[in-house]
Amino acid sequence: MRVAIFASGNGTNFEALADDQKLKDAGLEIELLVCDQVNAPVIDKAKKRNILVYVNSLKDYPDRHLYEQAIIDKLAPLKIEYILLAGYMKVVTTTLLSKYAGRIINIHPSKLPKYSGLDSIERAFDAHEKETGVTIHYIDEGVDTGPIIRQETVPIFADDTVETLEARVHEKEHQIYPEVVLELLNK
Ligand code: GAR
């Protein structure tokens, strides 16, 4: 399975996918990292692993359609089958969605539909929730919406700080994203 990973930031989920031996053994081929932030740490993580990087900034285009069309032009010759969003902080429009219908997967650090959008972990913490979670889903045109593939609960403890909670959420993400992709591969 030939995939492109889209990311905007640190890239810890990118690493979890790229370094998973079971995924490699099952035939996952990460052909490309698409990144919309020129200084994102994920870029070096891809280069270190000899994964092709395409940095593409929305501000270089007059609109989102042309921005996404440039991405499509990059993906097409690589014969990308699936797109895995791993901390890609842009809403995807119909331009990309129509080309890859049912083949774009996102990970989000909350139990969707709760806490969609930005700062999901902090907002769950600030609201004194007893639990939050991680959701992996196919995307549609909304913000963090679309059919859910897998959702897991992450407890919030009385002595948590935002940092300890963040670490627990990320640990769950790094566990289940490779598992979900492996299930997809084995289908
Ligand atoms: C992850 O927590 C991911 O769930 C979140 O961004 C973080 C990226 O971390 N994605 C979203 O909020 C999407 N709406 P990473 O760059 O270390 O993988």
PDB file of C-alpha atoms and ligand atoms in Angstrom, residues 9-14 86-87 89 106-109 117 144 170 173, ligand 1:
ATOM      1  CA  GLY A   9       4.193  19.915  13.272  1.00  0.00           C
ATOM      2  CA  ASN A  10       6.300  17.673  15.465  1.00  0.00           C
ATOM      3  CA  GLY A  11       5.647  14.456  13.623  1.00  0.00           C
ATOM      4  CA  THR A  12       5.532  11.991  16.488  1.00  0.00           C
ATOM      5  CA  ASN A  13       2.650  10.188  14.802  1.00  0.00           C
ATOM      6  CA  PHE A  14       4.602  10.269  11.549  1.00  0.00           C
ATOM      7  CA  ALA A  86      -0.920  12.922  11.174  1.00  0.00           C
ATOM      8  CA  GLY A  87      -1.267  16.329  12.791  1.00  0.00           C
ATOM      9  CA  MET A  89      -3.728  21.273  10.721  1.00  0.00           C
ATOM     10  CA  ASN A 106      -7.214  11.416  10.235  1.00  0.00           C
ATOM     11  CA  ILE A 107      -6.166  11.047  13.860  1.00  0.00           C
ATOM     12  CA  HIS A 108      -7.563  13.423  16.447  1.00  0.00           C
ATOM     13  CA  PRO A 109      -6.724  13.749  20.152  1.00  0.00           C
ATOM     14  CA  GLY A 117     -10.758  21.608  16.287  1.00  0.00           C
ATOM     15  CA  ASP A 144     -12.614  16.543  12.407  1.00  0.00           C
ATOM     16  CA  HIS A 170       0.094  10.775  22.456  1.00  0.00           C
ATOM     17  CA  GLU A 173      -2.128   7.709  19.422  1.00  0.00           C
TER      18      GLU A 173
HETATM   19  C1  GAR B   1      -1.723  14.826  17.348  1.00  0.00           C
HETATM   20  O1  GAR B   1      -2.145  14.851  18.689  1.00  0.00           O
HETATM   21  C2  GAR B   1      -2.909  14.680  16.431  1.00  0.00           C
HETATM   22  O2  GAR B   1      -3.933  13.885  16.965  1.00  0.00           O
HETATM   23  C3  GAR B   1      -3.352  16.119  16.304  1.00  0.00           C
HETATM   24  O3  GAR B   1      -2.153  16.831  16.163  1.00  0.00           O
HETATM   25  C4  GAR B   1      -1.144  16.178  16.935  1.00  0.00           C
HETATM   26  C5  GAR B   1       0.089  16.041  16.087  1.00  0.00           C
HETATM   27  O4  GAR B   1       1.166  15.569  16.835  1.00  0.00           O
HETATM   28  N1  GAR B   1      -4.241  16.298  15.197  1.00  0.00           N
HETATM   29  C6  GAR B   1      -5.277  17.137  15.210  1.00  0.00           C
HETATM   30  O5  GAR B   1      -5.521  17.862  16.155  1.00  0.00           O
HETATM   31  C7  GAR B   1      -6.118  17.143  13.949  1.00  0.00           C
HETATM   32  N2  GAR B   1      -7.280  17.911  14.105  1.00  0.00           N
HETATM   33  P1  GAR B   1       2.468  15.022  16.101  1.00  0.00           P
HETATM   34  O6  GAR B   1       2.869  16.091  15.082  1.00  0.00           O
HETATM   35  O7  GAR B   1       3.490  14.869  17.178  1.00  0.00           O
HETATM   36  O8  GAR B   1       2.097  13.738  15.432  1.00  0.00           O
END
